[in-house]
Coordinates of C-alpha atoms in Angstrom, one line a residue:
M1 CA 17.0 101.3 122.6
S2 CA 18.5 102.3 126.0
R3 CA 20.8 99.9 127.9
S4 CA 18.3 99.4 130.7
R5 CA 15.5 98.5 128.3
R6 CA 17.8 96.1 126.4
R7 CA 18.7 94.4 129.7
A8 CA 15.1 94.1 130.8
R9 CA 14.1 92.6 127.5
Q10 CA 17.0 90.1 127.6
T11 CA 16.0 89.1 131.2
A12 CA 12.4 88.5 130.0
I13 CA 13.6 86.3 127.1
E14 CA 15.8 84.2 129.4
T15 CA 13.0 83.8 131.9
K16 CA 10.6 82.7 129.2
S17 CA 13.2 80.3 127.9
R18 CA 13.7 78.7 131.3
S19 CA 10.0 78.5 131.7
V20 CA 9.6 76.6 128.5
R21 CA 12.4 74.2 129.3
S22 CA 11.0 73.5 132.7
A23 CA 7.5 72.9 131.4
S24 CA 8.9 70.4 128.8
S25 CA 11.0 68.5 131.2
P26 CA 9.8 64.9 132.1
S27 CA 9.6 65.7 135.8
A28 CA 7.3 68.6 135.2
Q29 CA 4.8 66.7 133.0
T30 CA 1.5 65.6 134.4
H31 CA -1.3 63.7 132.7
P32 CA -4.7 64.6 134.1
P33 CA -7.0 61.6 134.8
G34 CA -8.9 60.7 131.7
S35 CA -6.5 62.3 129.3
P36 CA -4.1 60.2 127.2
P37 CA -0.3 60.8 127.7
S38 CA 2.2 61.4 125.0
I39 CA 5.8 60.3 124.8
A40 CA 7.6 63.5 125.3
R41 CA 10.6 64.3 123.2
S42 CA 12.4 65.6 126.3
A43 CA 12.1 62.0 127.7
F44 CA 15.1 61.3 125.5
S45 CA 17.4 63.7 127.4
E46 CA 21.0 63.6 128.4
R47 CA 20.1 62.1 131.7
T48 CA 18.1 59.4 129.9
L49 CA 21.2 58.7 127.8
W50 CA 23.4 58.3 130.8
V51 CA 20.9 55.9 132.5
S52 CA 20.7 53.9 129.4
L53 CA 24.5 53.6 129.2
A54 CA 24.6 52.5 132.8
L55 CA 21.9 49.8 132.2
I56 CA 24.0 48.5 129.3
A57 CA 27.1 48.4 131.4
A58 CA 25.4 46.6 134.2
N59 CA 24.2 43.9 131.7
L60 CA 27.6 43.5 130.3
I61 CA 29.3 43.2 133.7
V62 CA 26.9 40.4 134.7
Y63 CA 26.5 38.6 131.4
A64 CA 29.6 39.1 129.3
Q65 CA 30.9 35.8 130.6
V66 CA 28.3 33.9 128.6
W67 CA 30.4 34.3 125.5
G68 CA 32.7 31.5 126.9
H69 CA 29.8 29.2 127.9
D70 CA 28.8 26.0 126.2
F71 CA 25.4 24.7 125.3
V72 CA 23.8 22.6 128.1
N73 CA 22.2 19.2 127.8
Y74 CA 18.7 20.4 128.8
D75 CA 16.5 21.6 125.9
D76 CA 19.5 23.0 124.0
P77 CA 19.9 19.7 122.1
D78 CA 16.1 19.8 121.2
Y79 CA 16.2 23.4 120.2
V80 CA 19.6 23.7 118.5
T81 CA 22.5 21.2 118.7
D82 CA 20.7 17.9 118.0
N83 CA 17.8 19.4 116.0
P84 CA 18.5 18.3 112.4
I85 CA 16.3 21.0 110.9
V86 CA 17.5 23.9 113.0
S87 CA 21.1 22.9 112.6
E88 CA 20.8 23.3 108.8
G89 CA 20.4 27.0 109.3
L90 CA 17.7 29.2 107.6
T91 CA 16.3 27.1 104.8
R92 CA 12.9 27.1 102.9
H93 CA 12.1 23.7 104.4
G94 CA 13.1 25.0 107.9
V95 CA 10.8 28.0 107.6
A96 CA 7.9 25.8 106.6
W97 CA 8.7 23.4 109.4
A98 CA 8.8 26.2 112.0
F99 CA 5.2 27.3 111.2
T100 CA 3.8 23.8 111.1
T101 CA 5.6 21.8 113.8
F102 CA 4.6 21.1 117.4
H103 CA 8.1 20.0 118.2
S104 CA 9.1 20.4 121.9
S105 CA 5.4 20.6 122.8
N106 CA 5.1 24.2 121.6
W107 CA 4.1 26.2 118.6
H108 CA 6.5 29.2 118.5
P109 CA 7.7 29.6 114.9
L110 CA 9.6 32.9 115.5
T111 CA 11.7 31.2 118.2
W112 CA 12.6 28.5 115.8
L113 CA 13.4 31.0 113.1
S114 CA 15.7 33.0 115.5
H115 CA 17.7 29.8 116.3
M116 CA 17.9 29.0 112.6
L117 CA 19.2 32.4 111.8
D118 CA 21.9 32.1 114.5
V119 CA 23.0 28.8 113.0
Q120 CA 23.0 30.4 109.6
L121 CA 25.3 33.2 110.9
Y122 CA 27.5 31.4 113.4
G123 CA 27.1 27.7 113.0
L124 CA 27.0 25.7 116.2
N125 CA 29.5 28.0 118.0
P126 CA 27.7 28.5 121.4
G127 CA 29.2 31.9 122.2
P128 CA 27.3 33.9 119.5
H129 CA 24.0 32.1 120.4
H130 CA 24.5 33.3 124.0
L131 CA 25.3 36.7 122.7
T132 CA 22.0 36.9 120.9
N133 CA 20.1 36.2 124.1
L134 CA 22.1 38.9 125.9
L135 CA 21.4 41.5 123.2
L136 CA 17.7 40.8 123.3
H137 CA 17.8 41.1 127.1
M138 CA 19.6 44.4 126.9
A139 CA 17.0 45.7 124.4
N140 CA 14.3 44.6 126.8
T141 CA 16.0 46.5 129.7
L142 CA 16.2 49.7 127.7
L143 CA 12.7 49.4 126.3
L144 CA 11.3 48.9 129.8
F145 CA 13.1 52.0 131.1
W146 CA 12.0 54.2 128.2
L147 CA 8.4 53.0 128.5
L148 CA 8.1 53.7 132.2
H149 CA 9.9 57.0 131.9
A150 CA 7.7 58.1 129.0
M151 CA 4.5 57.1 130.7
T152 CA 5.3 58.5 134.2
G153 CA 8.0 61.1 133.8
A154 CA 9.8 59.5 136.8
L155 CA 13.4 59.0 135.7
G156 CA 14.9 57.6 138.9
R157 CA 12.0 55.1 139.6
S158 CA 11.9 54.0 136.0
A159 CA 15.7 53.4 136.1
F160 CA 15.4 51.4 139.3
V161 CA 12.8 49.1 137.8
A162 CA 14.9 48.6 134.7
G163 CA 18.0 48.0 136.7
L164 CA 16.3 45.3 138.8
F165 CA 15.0 43.7 135.6
A166 CA 18.4 43.8 134.1
V167 CA 20.4 42.1 136.8
H168 CA 18.0 40.3 139.1
P169 CA 19.3 36.7 139.7
L170 CA 15.9 35.2 138.9
H171 CA 16.3 36.4 135.3
V172 CA 19.6 34.7 134.8
E173 CA 17.9 31.5 133.5
S174 CA 16.1 33.3 130.7
V175 CA 19.3 35.0 129.5
A176 CA 22.1 32.5 130.1
W177 CA 20.2 29.5 128.6
V178 CA 20.1 29.4 124.8
A179 CA 16.9 27.3 124.7
E180 CA 15.1 30.1 126.6
R181 CA 15.5 32.4 123.6
K182 CA 11.7 32.3 123.6
D183 CA 11.6 34.3 126.9
V184 CA 13.8 37.2 125.8
L185 CA 12.4 37.3 122.3
S186 CA 8.7 37.2 123.3
T187 CA 9.3 39.9 126.0
L188 CA 10.9 42.1 123.4
L189 CA 7.9 41.8 121.2
G190 CA 5.6 42.3 124.2
L191 CA 7.3 45.5 125.2
L192 CA 7.2 46.7 121.6
T193 CA 3.4 46.0 121.8
L194 CA 3.3 48.3 124.8
C195 CA 5.1 51.0 122.8
A196 CA 2.7 50.7 120.0
Y197 CA -0.2 50.8 122.4
I198 CA 1.0 54.1 123.9
S199 CA 1.3 55.5 120.4
Y200 CA -2.3 54.4 119.8
V201 CA -3.6 55.9 123.0
R202 CA -1.9 59.2 122.1
Q203 CA -3.5 59.3 118.7
P204 CA -6.2 56.6 118.3
R205 CA -6.0 55.5 114.7
V206 CA -6.9 52.2 113.0
R207 CA -3.4 51.9 111.6
R208 CA -1.8 52.3 115.1
Y209 CA -4.2 49.7 116.6
G210 CA -3.3 47.4 113.8
L211 CA 0.4 47.7 114.7
V212 CA -0.5 46.7 118.3
L213 CA -2.3 43.6 117.0
V214 CA 0.6 42.6 114.7
L215 CA 3.2 43.0 117.4
F216 CA 1.1 41.0 119.9
A217 CA 0.6 38.2 117.4
L218 CA 4.3 38.1 116.7
G219 CA 5.0 37.9 120.5
L220 CA 2.6 35.0 120.8
M221 CA 4.5 33.3 118.0
A222 CA 7.7 33.6 120.1
K223 CA 6.2 32.3 123.3
P224 CA 2.5 32.0 124.1
M225 CA 3.0 33.1 127.7
L226 CA 2.2 36.6 126.4
V227 CA -1.6 35.6 126.3
T228 CA -2.2 37.8 129.4
L229 CA -0.7 41.0 127.8
P230 CA -4.2 42.4 127.2
L231 CA -4.6 42.4 131.0
V232 CA -1.4 44.4 131.3
L233 CA -2.8 47.0 128.8
L234 CA -6.0 47.3 130.9
L235 CA -3.9 47.8 134.0
L236 CA -1.9 50.5 132.3
D237 CA -5.2 52.2 131.3
F238 CA -5.8 52.7 135.0
W239 CA -2.2 53.7 135.8
P240 CA -0.2 55.5 134.5
L241 CA -2.2 56.2 131.3
R242 CA -5.2 57.4 133.4
R243 CA -7.8 56.3 130.8
I244 CA -10.2 55.3 133.5
A245 CA -10.9 57.0 136.8
F246 CA -12.7 56.1 140.0
G247 CA -14.2 58.1 142.8
S248 CA -15.0 61.8 142.8
N249 CA -14.5 64.0 139.7
P250 CA -11.2 65.9 140.0
P251 CA -10.7 69.3 138.3
G252 CA -9.5 69.0 134.7
A253 CA -10.7 65.4 134.2
A254 CA -11.8 64.7 130.6
E255 CA -14.7 62.6 131.7
P256 CA -16.7 62.4 135.0
R257 CA -15.5 59.6 137.2
R258 CA -19.1 58.6 137.9
D259 CA -19.0 57.2 134.3
W260 CA -16.2 54.8 135.1
Q261 CA -18.4 51.8 134.2
R262 CA -18.8 53.2 130.7
Q263 CA -15.1 53.9 130.4
A264 CA -14.2 50.4 131.6
F265 CA -16.6 48.8 129.1
R266 CA -15.2 50.8 126.3
L267 CA -11.6 49.8 127.2
I268 CA -12.5 46.2 127.5
L269 CA -14.3 46.3 124.2
E270 CA -11.2 47.8 122.7
K271 CA -9.2 44.7 123.8
I272 CA -11.5 42.2 122.3
P273 CA -9.3 41.6 119.2
L274 CA -6.3 41.1 121.4
L275 CA -8.2 38.7 123.7
A276 CA -9.3 36.7 120.6
L277 CA -5.7 36.4 119.5
G278 CA -4.7 35.2 123.0
A279 CA -7.5 32.7 123.1
A280 CA -6.5 31.3 119.7
S281 CA -2.9 31.0 120.9
S282 CA -4.0 29.2 124.1
I283 CA -5.9 26.6 122.1
V284 CA -3.0 26.0 119.8
T285 CA -0.6 25.8 122.7
L286 CA -2.7 23.3 124.6
A287 CA -3.1 21.1 121.5
A288 CA 0.7 21.2 121.0
Q289 CA 1.4 20.3 124.6
R290 CA -1.1 17.5 124.7
R291 CA 0.3 16.0 121.4
G292 CA 3.8 16.2 122.9
G293 CA 2.7 14.4 126.1
S294 CA 3.7 17.4 128.3
V295 CA 0.3 18.0 130.0
T296 CA 0.0 16.0 133.2
D297 CA -3.3 14.2 133.7
L298 CA -5.6 15.2 136.5
A299 CA -5.6 11.6 137.7
M300 CA -1.9 11.8 138.3
L301 CA -1.9 15.4 139.8
P302 CA -5.4 16.4 141.2
L303 CA -6.6 19.9 140.8
K304 CA -6.7 20.4 144.5
F305 CA -3.0 19.7 144.7
R306 CA -2.2 21.9 141.7
A307 CA -4.1 24.8 143.3
A308 CA -2.2 24.4 146.6
S309 CA 1.2 24.3 144.7
A310 CA 0.2 27.4 142.7
L311 CA -0.4 29.3 145.9
V312 CA 2.9 28.2 147.3
S313 CA 4.7 29.1 144.1
Y314 CA 3.2 32.6 144.0
A315 CA 4.6 33.1 147.5
A316 CA 7.9 31.4 146.7
Y317 CA 8.6 33.7 143.7
I318 CA 8.1 36.7 146.0
G319 CA 10.5 35.2 148.5
K320 CA 13.1 34.5 145.8
M321 CA 12.7 38.0 144.5
L322 CA 13.5 39.4 148.0
W323 CA 16.2 36.8 148.8
P324 CA 17.5 35.2 145.6
A325 CA 19.4 32.3 147.0
R326 CA 19.6 28.5 146.2
L327 CA 18.3 29.0 142.6
A328 CA 18.2 26.0 140.4
V329 CA 17.4 25.2 136.8
F330 CA 14.9 22.5 137.9
Y331 CA 12.8 22.3 141.1
P332 CA 11.3 18.8 141.5
Y333 CA 7.6 18.5 142.2
P334 CA 7.2 17.5 145.9
R335 CA 5.4 14.3 147.0
T336 CA 3.4 16.4 149.5
L337 CA 2.9 20.0 150.4
P338 CA 2.9 20.9 154.1
A339 CA -0.5 22.4 155.1
A340 CA 1.3 25.2 156.9
W341 CA 2.9 26.3 153.6
V342 CA -0.4 26.3 151.8
V343 CA -2.3 28.2 154.5
G344 CA 0.5 30.7 155.0
A345 CA 0.7 31.4 151.3
L346 CA -3.1 31.8 151.0
L347 CA -3.3 34.2 154.0
G348 CA -0.3 36.1 152.8
L349 CA -1.6 36.5 149.2
L350 CA -5.1 37.4 150.5
G351 CA -3.6 40.0 152.9
I352 CA -1.5 41.7 150.2
S353 CA -4.4 41.7 147.8
I354 CA -6.8 43.3 150.3
A355 CA -4.2 45.9 151.3
V356 CA -3.3 47.0 147.7
M357 CA -6.9 47.2 146.7
K358 CA -7.8 49.4 149.7
A359 CA -4.9 51.7 148.9
G360 CA -5.4 51.5 145.2
L361 CA -7.2 54.9 144.7
R362 CA -4.6 56.8 146.5
H363 CA -1.6 54.7 145.2
P364 CA -2.7 53.3 141.9
Y365 CA 0.6 51.7 141.2
L366 CA -0.1 49.2 144.0
P367 CA -3.0 47.3 142.3
V368 CA -1.4 47.7 138.9
G369 CA 1.9 46.1 140.0
W370 CA 0.2 43.4 142.1
L371 CA -2.2 42.3 139.4
W372 CA 0.5 42.5 136.8
Y373 CA 2.4 39.9 138.9
L374 CA -0.5 37.7 139.6
G375 CA -2.0 37.8 136.1
T376 CA 1.1 37.3 134.0
L377 CA 2.0 34.2 136.0
V378 CA -1.3 32.5 135.4
P379 CA -0.3 30.6 132.3
V380 CA 2.7 29.0 134.0
I381 CA 1.6 28.8 137.6
G382 CA 0.7 25.1 137.3
L383 CA -3.1 24.9 137.2
V384 CA -2.5 23.3 133.8
Q385 CA 0.7 21.3 134.7
V386 CA 3.2 21.2 131.8
G387 CA 6.4 19.3 132.6
S388 CA 7.4 17.9 135.9
Q389 CA 8.9 21.0 137.6
L390 CA 7.3 22.7 140.6
R391 CA 8.2 26.1 139.4
A392 CA 10.9 27.7 137.3
D393 CA 12.9 30.9 137.6
R394 CA 12.4 31.7 133.9
Y395 CA 8.7 32.1 134.5
T396 CA 9.3 35.3 136.5
Y397 CA 11.0 37.1 133.6
L398 CA 7.9 39.3 132.7
P399 CA 5.8 39.0 135.9
L400 CA 8.4 40.4 138.3
I401 CA 8.1 43.8 136.5
G402 CA 4.9 44.3 138.5
L403 CA 6.6 43.8 141.8
F404 CA 9.5 45.9 140.8
I405 CA 7.1 48.8 140.1
I406 CA 5.6 48.4 143.6
V407 CA 9.0 48.6 145.1
A408 CA 10.2 51.5 143.0
W409 CA 7.2 53.7 143.6
G410 CA 6.2 52.4 147.0
I411 CA 9.4 52.8 149.0
P412 CA 9.9 56.5 148.2
E413 CA 6.3 57.3 149.2
L414 CA 6.8 55.2 152.4
V415 CA 9.9 56.9 153.6
A416 CA 8.9 60.4 152.4
R417 CA 7.5 61.2 155.9
W418 CA 10.8 60.3 157.6
A419 CA 12.8 63.4 156.4
L420 CA 15.8 61.3 155.4
P421 CA 18.8 63.0 153.8
G422 CA 18.4 63.4 150.0
M423 CA 21.0 60.9 149.0
I424 CA 19.9 58.0 151.3
L425 CA 17.3 56.6 148.9
P426 CA 19.4 56.7 145.7
A427 CA 22.3 55.1 147.6
A428 CA 20.1 52.3 148.9
A429 CA 18.8 51.7 145.4
L430 CA 22.3 51.6 144.1
L431 CA 23.3 49.1 146.8
A432 CA 20.3 46.9 145.9
I433 CA 21.3 46.9 142.3
L434 CA 24.9 46.1 143.1
A435 CA 23.9 43.2 145.4
C436 CA 21.7 41.8 142.6
M437 CA 24.6 42.2 140.1
L438 CA 27.0 40.3 142.4
T439 CA 24.5 37.4 143.0
A440 CA 23.5 37.3 139.3
W441 CA 27.1 37.2 138.2
R442 CA 27.7 34.2 140.4
Q443 CA 24.5 32.5 139.1
V444 CA 25.6 33.0 135.5
E445 CA 28.8 31.1 136.3
Y446 CA 26.8 28.0 137.0
W447 CA 25.6 28.0 133.4
E448 CA 29.1 27.5 132.0
N449 CA 28.4 23.9 131.0
S450 CA 26.2 21.0 131.9
S451 CA 28.4 19.7 134.6
T452 CA 28.6 23.0 136.6
L453 CA 24.8 23.5 136.1
W454 CA 23.7 20.1 137.4
D455 CA 26.2 19.9 140.2
H456 CA 24.9 23.2 141.5
A457 CA 21.2 22.1 141.1
Q458 CA 22.0 19.0 143.2
N459 CA 23.7 21.2 145.9
V460 CA 20.7 23.5 146.3
T461 CA 17.8 21.1 146.0
T462 CA 16.9 17.7 147.4
G463 CA 15.5 14.6 145.5
N464 CA 16.5 16.2 142.2
Y465 CA 16.3 13.1 139.9
L466 CA 16.5 15.2 136.8
A467 CA 19.7 16.9 137.9
L468 CA 21.2 13.4 138.6
N469 CA 20.2 12.1 135.2
N470 CA 21.5 15.1 133.3
A471 CA 24.7 15.1 135.3
G472 CA 25.1 11.5 134.4
V473 CA 24.7 12.3 130.7
A474 CA 27.4 15.0 131.0
L475 CA 29.7 12.4 132.6
V476 CA 29.1 10.0 129.8
K477 CA 30.1 12.6 127.3
E478 CA 33.3 13.1 129.3
G479 CA 33.9 9.3 129.3
K480 CA 33.4 8.9 133.0
M481 CA 31.2 5.9 132.8
D482 CA 31.5 4.6 136.4
E483 CA 30.6 8.0 137.8
A484 CA 27.7 8.3 135.3
I485 CA 26.3 4.9 136.4
L486 CA 26.3 6.1 140.0
E487 CA 24.4 9.2 139.1
F488 CA 21.8 7.2 137.0
S489 CA 21.4 4.7 139.8
E490 CA 20.7 7.4 142.4
A491 CA 18.2 9.0 140.0
L492 CA 16.3 5.7 139.7
R493 CA 16.3 5.3 143.4
L494 CA 14.4 8.6 143.6
E495 CA 12.2 8.1 140.6
P496 CA 12.0 4.4 139.6
G497 CA 9.6 5.0 136.8
Y498 CA 11.7 7.6 134.9
A499 CA 12.2 5.9 131.5
D500 CA 15.0 8.2 130.3
V501 CA 17.2 7.2 133.2
H502 CA 16.7 3.5 132.5
N503 CA 17.6 4.1 128.9
N504 CA 20.7 6.2 129.8
L505 CA 21.8 3.6 132.4
G506 CA 21.4 0.9 129.8
K507 CA 23.6 2.6 127.3
A508 CA 26.3 3.3 129.9
L509 CA 26.2 -0.4 131.0
A510 CA 26.3 -1.6 127.4
S511 CA 29.4 0.6 126.7
Q512 CA 31.2 -1.4 129.5
G513 CA 30.1 -4.7 128.0
K514 CA 27.5 -5.5 130.7
L515 CA 24.9 -6.4 128.1
G516 CA 22.7 -8.5 130.4
E517 CA 22.3 -5.6 132.9
A518 CA 21.8 -3.2 130.0
I519 CA 19.0 -5.3 128.5
A520 CA 17.3 -5.2 131.9
E521 CA 17.3 -1.4 131.9
Y522 CA 16.1 -1.2 128.3

C-alpha cells in the first residue's frame, strides 16, 4: 500500500473515531419526543467525575463541623437519646417495635431502624450520628446530579441544581439535625425510585417496575412525605423523558401528538399501584398523627385560616430560597395573617402558574419544576395541620429541587439573547454556590448544641414560646436555674396554656425548694 493511501486510510479512521465519540457524548444526545431515553454510559465521564468530587467537597466544607456537634433537646431525645428502645441498639424487640409503633406520631420503621443501627455501631456519641446524616445527604446530592445529567445530557445545569441542593441554607435543618434522619433517608430512597423508574422506561419489564414499587414503599417507610412521588414521575414523563407530547406532530415522534390523551391515560394507569401505596401510607400516617394528638382540630384552626397560611408559606419558601436569611428551627403560628400577605401570595402564585403554563410547550422545564415544587409541598403545607409550627425549613428538602431546575434551565435561556461573554454565566453560578456555602456554613454553626440553636431562634423570630421553653430546658441542664425560670416565665407570658412550660417551670422551682410555687405550676 502506498504512503498516500495509508495516510488517507488513517485519516478516515480518525475521523470516524471522532464522529463516534462525538455522537456518544452526553451533550450530543437527544431524545425525540415520545421515545424513552437511556442512561448513557458516557454520562459517567471524566467531567462527571470531577463534578462529583466538587459536590462532595462542597458538602464537606459546609457540614464537616457537625462531627463536633451535640444532640439537641428538640425531637432528638424522642428519637434517640431518651428513647429506651432505640438506645438499646438493633435488637429483635426493637425491630418489631419499629414496625408496630406510632411513637412520635409517625409510622416510619426504616427511620427507627437507622437510628438503632447507629446506636448499635456508635453508642450515643453524637458525632457519628451526625455523620450518617451527612453521608446520606452527600449520596442524595450525587444521585440528583447523575439523574438529571442522565435524563437531559446537560452537565453544567445538572451540576448547578445538585450544587444548590447540596449547600442551600434551607437544607441545613434536614442534615444538621439528627432527628431529621427521616428527611435525608426518605429522599435517598425517593431518588433511587427515580433511578429505577428511568431503567423501567428504558426497558419496560415487570421486574423493573417491581423494583420501582419496592423502593417507593421503602421511601414511604422512612418518611410518608414521599406520597406525592408518583406526581413527580408523571412530570418527568412530560420532561425530560418525553413520554407524552402536546401540540403538532414533530418529525421523528414515536406517536402522534394528537393522541396525547391516550398517552396520558396510559401513563396515569401505569402509576395506579404507586398511587395506591401512597394512599395507604397517607391513611396510616393520619391515624398515627391523630393517635399522637398532633393533628390540630378544625375548631381551633379553621380551614379558611389554614388555606391562607398555606398560600403565605408557599410564597415564603420561595422568598427564603432567594434570600435565605433569619432561618429558625421553629416558626410560631401567628395569631393573625395580614390580608395583604394573603392577597399578595395568592396573586403571585397565580401569576407564576399562568406564566409557566403558557410557556410550558416551548419551555417544558417550567411547568415541571413549578408543579414539582407545588405538589411535593402539599403534604406539609398545613391544610392538615400537624404540630404548632407555621412552616419549617426541612419541608423544602425535596420540593426546592423543582425551583432549582427552573433556575438552572431558565436563566441560560433568558440571557442567551444578550450575547454575554462565555464565562459570565458559569462564574455567576459559581458565585451563587459560594454564597450559599458561606450562609449555610454559618447556619450549621447554630446547630452546635441546644443553647446556640434556641438563642438564634429567639434572635430571628418574635413570640417564639417554644424557643424560650427549650432554651430554659438547656439552662436547667447547665444548672442555671434562675436564668431558666426567666425563660419559662416569658414563654408562659406568650403562651399561657402551654402545659410543657408549666411542668418545666414547676420542676425548676421545686429544685430551688419553692414547693408551693412548683405545685401551682404542676
